[in-house]
Coordinates of C-alpha atoms in Angstrom, one line a residue:
X1 CA -43.2 9.7 -82.2
X2 CA -45.2 8.9 -79.1
X3 CA -43.6 5.5 -78.9
X4 CA -40.1 7.0 -79.1
X5 CA -40.9 9.5 -76.2
X6 CA -42.2 6.6 -74.1
X7 CA -39.1 4.6 -74.6
X8 CA -36.8 7.5 -73.9
X9 CA -38.7 8.3 -70.7
X10 CA -38.4 4.6 -69.5
X11 CA -34.7 4.6 -70.3
X12 CA -34.2 7.8 -68.3
X13 CA -36.0 6.3 -65.3
X14 CA -33.8 3.2 -65.3
X15 CA -30.6 5.3 -65.6
X16 CA -31.9 7.5 -62.6
X17 CA -32.6 4.4 -60.5
X18 CA -29.1 2.9 -61.2
X19 CA -27.4 6.2 -60.4
X20 CA -29.4 6.6 -57.1
X21 CA -28.6 3.0 -56.0
X22 CA -24.9 3.5 -56.8
X23 CA -24.8 6.7 -54.7
X24 CA -26.3 5.0 -51.6
X25 CA -23.9 2.0 -52.0
X26 CA -20.9 4.2 -52.3
X27 CA -22.0 6.3 -49.3
X28 CA -22.3 3.3 -47.1
X29 CA -19.0 1.9 -48.3
X30 CA -17.5 5.2 -47.3
X31 CA -19.1 5.0 -43.9
X32 CA -17.8 1.5 -43.3
X33 CA -14.4 2.5 -44.4
X34 CA -14.5 5.3 -41.9
X35 CA -15.4 3.0 -39.1
X36 CA -19.1 4.0 -38.8
X37 CA -21.8 1.3 -38.7
X38 CA -24.3 2.1 -41.4
X39 CA -27.1 0.5 -39.4
X40 CA -26.8 3.3 -36.8
X41 CA -28.2 6.6 -37.9
X42 CA -27.4 9.8 -36.0
X43 CA -29.6 12.8 -36.4
X44 CA -30.3 16.1 -34.6
X45 CA -33.6 16.9 -33.0
X46 CA -34.5 20.4 -32.1
X47 CA -37.4 21.0 -29.7
X48 CA -38.2 24.3 -28.0
X49 CA -34.9 25.7 -29.3
X50 CA -32.9 22.8 -27.9
X51 CA -30.9 20.6 -30.3
X52 CA -29.4 17.2 -29.3
X53 CA -28.0 14.2 -31.0
X54 CA -29.9 10.9 -31.0
X55 CA -28.4 7.4 -31.2
X56 CA -31.3 5.3 -32.5
X57 CA -29.9 1.8 -32.1
X58 CA -28.2 1.7 -28.7
X59 CA -30.3 3.9 -26.5
X60 CA -34.1 3.4 -26.0
X61 CA -34.3 6.9 -24.5
X62 CA -32.3 9.9 -23.3
X63 CA -33.4 9.2 -19.7
X64 CA -34.9 6.1 -18.1
X65 CA -37.0 6.8 -15.0
X66 CA -37.6 3.9 -12.6
X67 CA -40.9 4.6 -10.8
X68 CA -43.8 6.8 -11.6
X69 CA -44.9 8.1 -8.2
X70 CA -44.9 11.8 -7.3
X71 CA -41.1 12.2 -8.1
X72 CA -41.0 9.9 -11.1
X73 CA -44.2 11.3 -12.8
X74 CA -43.3 14.9 -12.2
X75 CA -39.7 14.3 -13.5
X76 CA -41.0 12.6 -16.6
X77 CA -43.2 15.5 -17.5
X78 CA -40.5 18.0 -16.7
X79 CA -37.8 16.4 -18.8
X80 CA -40.2 15.4 -21.6
X81 CA -41.4 19.0 -21.9
X82 CA -37.7 20.0 -22.3
X83 CA -37.4 17.8 -25.3
X84 CA -35.8 14.7 -23.8
X85 CA -36.9 11.2 -24.8
X86 CA -38.1 9.8 -21.5
X87 CA -38.9 6.1 -20.8
X88 CA -40.7 5.5 -17.5
X89 CA -40.9 2.0 -16.0
X90 CA -43.4 1.7 -13.2
X91 CA -44.3 -1.5 -11.3
X92 CA -48.0 -0.7 -11.2
X93 CA -49.7 1.9 -13.2
X94 CA -53.1 1.5 -11.5
X95 CA -54.1 4.3 -9.0
X96 CA -52.0 4.0 -5.8
X97 CA -53.7 3.8 -2.4
X98 CA -51.5 5.2 0.3
X99 CA -52.0 6.8 3.7
X100 CA -49.2 9.3 3.3
X101 CA -48.2 11.8 0.6
X102 CA -51.5 13.6 0.9
X103 CA -50.5 17.0 2.1
X104 CA -48.5 19.4 -0.2
X105 CA -47.1 22.4 1.6
X106 CA -47.3 25.9 -0.1
X107 CA -43.6 25.7 -0.9
X108 CA -44.3 22.5 -2.8
X109 CA -47.3 24.1 -4.6
X110 CA -44.9 26.9 -5.8
X111 CA -42.6 24.2 -7.2
X112 CA -45.6 22.5 -8.8
X113 CA -46.3 25.9 -10.5
X114 CA -42.7 26.3 -11.5
X115 CA -42.8 22.8 -13.2
X116 CA -46.1 23.6 -15.0
X117 CA -48.0 20.9 -13.0
X118 CA -50.3 23.0 -10.8
X119 CA -53.4 21.8 -12.7
X120 CA -52.7 18.3 -11.3
X121 CA -54.4 19.3 -8.1
X122 CA -57.6 20.3 -10.0
X123 CA -60.5 18.0 -10.5
X124 CA -59.4 15.6 -7.7
X125 CA -61.5 17.3 -4.9
X126 CA -58.2 18.7 -3.4
X127 CA -58.7 20.9 -0.4
X128 CA -56.8 24.2 0.3
X129 CA -54.7 24.3 3.5
X130 CA -53.9 27.7 5.0
X131 CA -52.1 26.6 8.2
X132 CA -52.1 24.4 11.2
X133 CA -53.9 24.1 14.5
X134 CA -52.0 22.7 17.6
X135 CA -53.8 21.0 20.5
X136 CA -52.3 20.2 23.8
X137 CA -53.9 19.4 27.2
X138 CA -57.2 21.1 26.3
X139 CA -55.5 24.2 24.9
X140 CA -55.2 25.0 21.2
X141 CA -53.6 27.6 18.9
X142 CA -53.9 28.3 15.2
X143 CA -50.9 29.0 13.1
X144 CA -51.4 30.5 9.6
X145 CA -49.0 30.2 6.6
X146 CA -47.4 33.6 5.9
X147 CA -49.0 33.9 2.4
X148 CA -49.5 37.7 2.2
X149 CA -46.8 38.3 -0.4
X150 CA -48.0 35.5 -2.7
X151 CA -50.6 35.0 -5.4
X152 CA -54.1 34.2 -4.1
X153 CA -53.9 30.7 -5.5
X154 CA -50.8 29.8 -3.4
X155 CA -51.7 27.7 -0.4
X156 CA -51.2 24.1 0.8
X157 CA -53.2 21.3 -0.8
X158 CA -54.5 18.1 0.6
X159 CA -55.9 15.2 -1.5
X160 CA -56.0 11.5 -2.1
X161 CA -52.4 10.6 -3.0
X162 CA -53.4 8.2 -5.8
X163 CA -55.6 10.8 -7.6
X164 CA -52.7 13.3 -7.6
X165 CA -50.3 10.7 -9.0
X166 CA -52.7 9.6 -11.7
X167 CA -53.2 13.2 -12.8
X168 CA -49.4 13.7 -13.1
X169 CA -49.0 10.4 -15.0
X170 CA -51.7 11.4 -17.4
X171 CA -50.1 14.7 -18.0
X172 CA -46.7 13.2 -18.6
X173 CA -48.1 10.6 -21.0
X174 CA -49.6 13.3 -23.2
X175 CA -46.1 14.4 -24.1
X176 CA -45.2 12.5 -27.3
X177 CA -41.6 11.8 -26.3
X178 CA -42.6 10.3 -22.9
X179 CA -43.3 6.6 -22.8
X180 CA -44.9 5.0 -19.7
X181 CA -44.6 1.3 -19.3
X182 CA -45.6 -1.1 -16.6
X183 CA -42.8 -3.4 -15.5
X184 CA -40.7 -4.4 -12.5
X185 CA -37.1 -3.3 -12.6
X186 CA -34.9 -6.0 -11.1
X187 CA -31.4 -4.5 -11.5
X188 CA -29.3 -1.7 -13.1
X189 CA -27.2 -2.6 -16.1
X190 CA -23.6 -1.8 -15.3
X191 CA -20.6 -1.8 -17.6
X192 CA -17.1 -0.7 -16.5
X193 CA -18.5 1.2 -13.5
X194 CA -21.1 3.0 -15.6
X195 CA -24.9 2.4 -15.5
X196 CA -26.1 1.8 -19.0
X197 CA -29.8 1.1 -18.3
X198 CA -32.0 -1.4 -16.5
X199 CA -33.2 -4.9 -16.6
X200 CA -36.9 -5.5 -15.9
X201 CA -39.9 -7.8 -16.4
X202 CA -42.6 -6.3 -18.5
X203 CA -46.3 -6.8 -17.9
X204 CA -46.3 -10.1 -19.7
X205 CA -43.4 -11.4 -17.6
X206 CA -40.7 -11.2 -20.3
X207 CA -37.3 -10.2 -19.1
X208 CA -36.3 -7.0 -21.0
X209 CA -33.4 -4.5 -21.1
X210 CA -33.7 -0.8 -21.6
X211 CA -30.8 1.5 -22.3
X212 CA -30.2 5.2 -21.8
X213 CA -27.2 7.5 -21.1
X214 CA -28.9 8.5 -17.8
X215 CA -31.0 6.4 -15.5
X216 CA -32.9 8.1 -12.6
X217 CA -34.1 5.8 -9.8
X218 CA -37.3 7.1 -8.2
X219 CA -38.8 3.8 -6.9
X220 CA -39.8 5.0 -3.5
X221 CA -39.2 4.3 0.2
X222 CA -38.9 0.6 -0.4
X223 CA -36.4 0.9 -3.2
X224 CA -34.4 -2.2 -4.0
X225 CA -32.0 -0.3 -6.2
X226 CA -30.7 2.4 -3.9
X227 CA -28.0 0.1 -2.3
X228 CA -25.6 0.5 -5.3
X229 CA -26.2 4.3 -5.6
X230 CA -26.0 5.5 -2.0
X231 CA -25.2 4.5 1.6
X232 CA -28.7 3.7 2.9
X233 CA -29.0 4.3 6.7
X234 CA -32.8 3.8 7.1
X235 CA -34.2 4.5 10.5
X236 CA -37.8 3.6 11.5
X237 CA -38.7 5.8 14.5
X238 CA -42.4 5.1 14.4
X239 CA -45.4 3.8 12.5
X240 CA -48.5 5.6 11.3
X241 CA -51.9 4.1 11.9
X242 CA -54.2 5.5 9.2
X243 CA -58.0 6.0 9.3
X244 CA -60.5 8.0 7.2
X245 CA -63.2 9.9 9.1
X246 CA -66.3 10.6 7.1
X247 CA -68.9 13.4 7.2
X248 CA -67.6 15.3 10.2
X249 CA -66.1 18.7 10.7
X250 CA -62.6 19.8 11.8
X251 CA -62.3 22.4 14.6
X252 CA -60.5 24.6 12.1
X253 CA -61.4 23.9 8.5
X254 CA -58.7 24.3 5.8
X255 CA -56.0 23.6 8.4
X256 CA -53.9 20.7 9.4
X257 CA -54.4 19.6 13.0
X258 CA -51.6 18.3 15.2
X259 CA -52.5 16.9 18.6
X260 CA -49.6 16.7 21.0
X261 CA -50.8 13.5 22.6
X262 CA -49.1 10.9 24.8
X263 CA -47.0 9.1 23.6
X264 CA -46.7 10.9 20.3
X265 CA -48.5 13.2 17.8
X266 CA -51.9 12.6 16.1
X267 CA -52.6 14.3 12.8
X268 CA -55.9 15.3 11.1
X269 CA -56.4 17.0 7.8
X270 CA -59.1 16.9 5.1
X271 CA -58.3 15.0 1.9
X272 CA -61.7 15.5 0.2
X273 CA -64.9 17.4 0.8
X274 CA -66.3 14.5 2.8
X275 CA -63.2 12.7 4.2
X276 CA -60.7 13.6 6.9
X277 CA -57.4 11.7 7.2
X278 CA -56.3 10.7 10.7
X279 CA -52.8 9.5 11.3
X280 CA -51.9 8.2 14.7
X281 CA -48.2 8.0 15.4
X282 CA -47.1 4.9 17.3
X283 CA -43.4 5.0 18.5
X284 CA -41.3 2.0 17.5
X285 CA -41.3 -0.4 14.6
X286 CA -44.4 -2.3 15.6
X287 CA -48.0 -1.4 16.3
X288 CA -50.4 -3.4 18.6
X289 CA -51.8 -6.5 16.9
X290 CA -54.7 -5.9 14.6
X291 CA -55.9 -9.6 14.5
X292 CA -56.5 -9.9 18.2
X293 CA -58.1 -6.5 18.7
X294 CA -55.2 -4.9 20.6
X295 CA -54.9 -2.0 18.0
X296 CA -58.6 -1.3 18.1
X297 CA -58.5 -1.2 21.9
X298 CA -55.5 1.0 22.0
X299 CA -57.1 3.5 19.6
X300 CA -60.4 3.7 21.6
X301 CA -58.9 3.7 25.1
X302 CA -55.6 5.6 24.7
X303 CA -56.0 7.8 21.6
X304 CA -59.7 8.7 21.4
X305 CA -59.8 10.6 24.8
X306 CA -56.9 12.8 23.7
X307 CA -58.3 14.1 20.3
X308 CA -60.6 17.1 20.0
X309 CA -64.2 16.4 21.2
X310 CA -65.6 17.3 17.8
X311 CA -63.9 14.3 16.2
X312 CA -64.2 11.7 18.9
X313 CA -67.5 10.1 17.8
X314 CA -66.4 9.8 14.2
X315 CA -63.0 8.5 15.3
X316 CA -64.5 5.7 17.4
X317 CA -67.1 4.8 14.7
X318 CA -64.3 4.5 12.1
X319 CA -62.3 2.3 14.4
X320 CA -65.3 0.1 15.0
X321 CA -65.7 -0.4 11.2
X322 CA -62.2 -1.9 11.2
X323 CA -60.8 -0.1 8.1
X324 CA -57.4 0.5 9.7
X325 CA -54.1 0.7 7.9
X326 CA -50.5 0.9 9.1
X327 CA -47.3 2.1 7.6
X328 CA -43.7 2.4 8.9
X329 CA -42.3 5.9 9.0
X330 CA -38.8 5.9 7.5
X331 CA -36.1 8.4 7.8
X332 CA -32.9 8.3 5.7
X333 CA -30.4 11.1 5.1
X334 CA -29.1 11.7 1.6
X335 CA -25.7 9.9 1.4
X336 CA -25.1 9.5 -2.4
X337 CA -22.4 7.5 -4.2
X338 CA -22.0 9.6 -7.4
X339 CA -22.2 6.9 -10.1
X340 CA -21.7 7.6 -13.8
X341 CA -25.0 7.1 -15.7
X342 CA -27.3 7.1 -12.7
X343 CA -29.0 9.3 -10.2
X344 CA -31.3 8.8 -7.2
X345 CA -34.3 11.0 -6.4
X346 CA -37.4 11.1 -4.2
X347 CA -37.9 8.8 -1.3
X348 CA -35.4 6.3 -2.8
X349 CA -32.8 8.9 -2.1
X350 CA -33.8 10.9 1.0
X351 CA -36.6 10.5 3.6
X352 CA -37.7 12.4 6.7
X353 CA -40.4 11.8 9.3
X354 CA -43.7 12.6 7.5
X355 CA -45.0 14.6 10.5
X356 CA -44.5 17.9 8.7
X357 CA -45.7 16.7 5.3
X358 CA -42.5 17.9 3.6
X359 CA -41.6 14.9 1.4
X360 CA -43.3 16.0 -1.8
X361 CA -42.0 19.6 -1.4
X362 CA -38.4 18.2 -1.3
X363 CA -39.0 15.9 -4.3
X364 CA -40.5 18.7 -6.4
X365 CA -37.7 21.1 -5.4
X366 CA -35.1 18.5 -6.4
X367 CA -36.7 18.1 -9.8
X368 CA -36.5 21.9 -10.4
X369 CA -32.8 21.9 -9.4
X370 CA -32.1 18.9 -11.7
X371 CA -34.1 20.4 -14.6
X372 CA -32.1 23.6 -14.4
X373 CA -28.8 21.7 -14.4
X374 CA -29.7 19.5 -17.4
X375 CA -31.3 22.2 -19.5
X376 CA -28.0 23.5 -21.1
X377 CA -26.8 20.0 -22.0
X378 CA -27.5 18.8 -25.5
X379 CA -26.0 15.3 -25.1
X380 CA -25.9 13.1 -22.0
X381 CA -23.6 10.4 -23.3
X382 CA -20.4 11.5 -21.6
X383 CA -21.3 9.7 -18.4
X384 CA -18.2 10.5 -16.4
X385 CA -18.2 14.2 -17.2
X386 CA -22.0 14.3 -16.6
X387 CA -21.5 12.6 -13.2
X388 CA -18.9 15.1 -12.1
X389 CA -21.1 18.0 -13.2
X390 CA -24.2 16.6 -11.4
X391 CA -22.3 16.5 -8.1
X392 CA -23.5 20.1 -7.8
X393 CA -27.1 18.8 -7.6
X394 CA -26.3 17.4 -4.1
X395 CA -25.2 20.8 -2.9
X396 CA -27.8 23.0 -4.7
X397 CA -30.7 20.9 -3.2
X398 CA -29.5 21.4 0.4
X399 CA -31.2 24.7 1.4
X400 CA -34.7 23.3 0.9
X401 CA -34.0 19.6 1.6
X402 CA -31.9 20.1 4.7
X403 CA -34.3 22.7 6.3
X404 CA -37.3 20.4 5.9
X405 CA -35.5 17.3 6.9
X406 CA -34.0 18.8 10.0
X407 CA -37.3 20.5 11.0
X408 CA -39.2 17.2 10.6
X409 CA -36.8 15.2 12.7
X410 CA -36.4 17.8 15.4
X411 CA -40.2 18.6 15.7
X412 CA -41.0 14.9 16.0
X413 CA -38.7 14.4 18.9
X414 CA -39.9 17.6 20.6
X415 CA -43.6 16.7 20.1
X416 CA -43.3 13.2 21.6
X417 CA -44.1 12.8 25.3
X418 CA -41.2 11.9 27.6
X419 CA -40.9 11.1 31.3
X420 CA -37.8 13.4 31.4
X421 CA -38.7 16.8 33.0
X422 CA -36.4 18.7 30.6
X423 CA -38.0 17.2 27.5
X424 CA -41.4 17.9 29.0
X425 CA -40.4 21.6 29.5
X426 CA -39.1 21.7 25.9
X427 CA -42.4 20.4 24.6
X428 CA -44.4 22.9 26.6
X429 CA -42.1 25.7 25.6
X430 CA -42.5 24.8 21.9
X431 CA -46.3 25.0 22.2
X432 CA -46.3 28.3 24.1
X433 CA -43.6 29.8 21.8
X434 CA -45.7 29.1 18.7
X435 CA -48.8 30.4 20.5
X436 CA -47.1 33.8 20.9
X437 CA -47.9 34.7 17.3
X438 CA -46.2 37.2 15.2
X439 CA -42.5 36.5 14.3
X440 CA -42.6 33.6 16.9
X441 CA -45.1 31.6 14.8
X442 CA -44.5 33.1 11.3
X443 CA -40.8 32.1 11.4
X444 CA -41.3 28.4 12.2
X445 CA -44.4 28.1 10.0
X446 CA -42.6 29.6 7.0
X447 CA -39.8 27.0 7.5
X448 CA -42.4 24.2 7.9
X449 CA -44.3 25.3 4.7
X450 CA -41.2 25.3 2.5
X451 CA -41.6 29.1 1.9
X452 CA -38.3 30.0 3.8
X453 CA -35.7 27.3 3.1
X454 CA -33.0 28.8 5.4
X455 CA -31.2 26.3 7.7
X456 CA -29.7 29.1 9.8
X457 CA -33.2 30.5 10.5
X458 CA -34.3 27.0 11.6
X459 CA -31.4 26.7 14.1
X460 CA -32.1 30.2 15.5
X461 CA -35.8 29.5 16.1
X462 CA -35.1 26.0 17.6
X463 CA -32.7 27.4 20.2
X464 CA -35.0 30.4 20.7
X465 CA -37.6 27.9 21.9
X466 CA -35.0 26.3 24.2
X467 CA -34.0 29.6 25.7
X468 CA -37.7 30.6 26.1
X469 CA -38.2 27.4 28.0
X470 CA -35.2 28.1 30.2
X471 CA -36.4 31.6 30.9
X472 CA -39.8 30.3 32.0
X473 CA -38.0 28.0 34.4
X474 CA -35.8 30.7 36.0
X475 CA -38.5 33.4 36.4
X476 CA -39.5 34.8 38.7
X477 CA -36.9 33.2 41.1
X478 CA -34.4 30.5 40.0
X479 CA -33.9 27.5 42.2
X480 CA -31.1 24.9 41.9
X481 CA -33.5 22.3 40.6
X482 CA -34.9 24.6 38.0
X483 CA -31.4 25.7 36.9
X484 CA -30.5 22.1 36.5
X485 CA -33.6 21.3 34.4
X486 CA -32.8 24.4 32.3
X487 CA -29.2 23.2 31.7
X488 CA -30.5 19.8 30.7
X489 CA -33.1 21.4 28.4
X490 CA -30.4 23.2 26.5
X491 CA -28.3 20.0 26.4
X492 CA -31.3 18.0 25.3
X493 CA -32.1 20.5 22.5
X494 CA -28.5 20.2 21.3
X495 CA -28.7 16.5 21.4
X496 CA -31.8 16.6 19.2
X497 CA -30.8 18.9 16.5
X498 CA -27.0 18.5 16.1
X499 CA -27.0 14.8 15.1
X500 CA -29.6 15.7 12.4
X501 CA -27.4 18.6 11.1
X502 CA -24.4 16.3 11.1
X503 CA -26.2 13.7 9.0
X504 CA -27.3 16.4 6.6
X505 CA -23.7 17.8 6.3
X506 CA -22.7 21.0 8.1
X507 CA -20.7 22.4 5.3
X508 CA -23.3 21.7 2.6
X509 CA -26.1 22.9 4.8
X510 CA -24.7 26.2 6.1
X511 CA -21.7 27.0 3.8
X512 CA -22.7 25.6 0.4
X513 CA -20.6 28.2 -1.5
X514 CA -17.5 26.7 0.0
X515 CA -18.2 23.3 -1.7
X516 CA -16.3 23.1 -5.0
X517 CA -19.3 21.4 -6.8
X518 CA -21.3 24.5 -6.1
X519 CA -19.5 26.2 -9.0
X520 CA -19.5 23.4 -11.6
X521 CA -20.1 24.8 -15.1
X522 CA -22.0 22.7 -17.7
X523 CA -19.7 20.6 -19.8
X524 CA -19.1 21.8 -23.3

């Protein structure tokens, strides 16, 4: 009896296997007959309430991000947290060592909080920043950020750029659907006008291809990919000479320091508990030669006498050590070519003079705008529809980006010394206007800090400075010469700010609601 039961059980197992095999064969035949490749499986993934389709054979990810600097790493974490499969390709995943990108304004810190990345400024010896101190011709004034209506943790932060980036990379890599890979992207893969992915060399030197319905280029100020995605008009108004002063005190701790020197500004701010970053602006595209000692001589004879006395000894000692670095300051307005399947972000897309430390604030704000636009979309494969929809990104980013860009460009030109009497008066008027305190300092500082992204407010304050300068010239008794200088002051102020506004886009900057893309609804 036991033998019969064993035989019956084996027979039933064989019959079950045959029926199962026949079911799968018939199902695949049906798929082939319907024009569906059985080797491609389509499934639905639901994360945090979001469901999307996934094409496992063609696409390596939902989004490819080129570059893992501040913009790329923050974007990878943000999109990965929203459930997207993100592949990040970065040329060098070791800790960066840069002399800029070390000051995050309070408005940028608010965006960091919005993106859930505020802990990235912890455990890196970051320093709180509560405002600025201005120095000119032996006078100084302190300007505080208007933080009264914000949480106590809200302030600016200054730090080593590389430490901040590594913290964001680490946080992004902890998300299971985010993959960070070291590789050098050489080109975008284009098919019938649509970007399908990238070609790159991996760490071993092998040429690879990666595919995704959306490729976001964040490869920084020296981007070699931006040419096909925007109209790059890069200007280099000056260079920064960077030094680190050790074991000395700033005149106003927890403040950035701006010295209105001749020929151009000098910056100081603390980047750790023992280090102070000094950035000496040198107009033009070249600095004095390092090899023959010209740069060292320039710093000791021209720059050192103009900086606050508390910092002079440490400054000269640092110059004598010879650890001096230089970097060109680049400015480039955002001039995108909307391209299906691709998007530019960060310094690859838009740059401004780093005098005001606004670059990271703009990048983080852009990420918040893009995240909100992509959040309702379950599938990114309809490239042309997605491209049309994302045109609203370029308008929605304008309040923050254009305010910070315009302010950076205008302030740099006002703060630079000039032989022109009208420009000298504008510079003096700006310092004295900010020294008045109250609304006269709070307004401009709230613009500078990213807390008040209102372009119209910027224009009002800029011309208020010019009018204040003219009033000083005409009182108590106007003279023909002073009236002429006043007229040239107004003309010069217009010549500074209007070209910047034109490059930013008057309509997008001041009347964004009149741009059709402002109202684009998410595609069904």
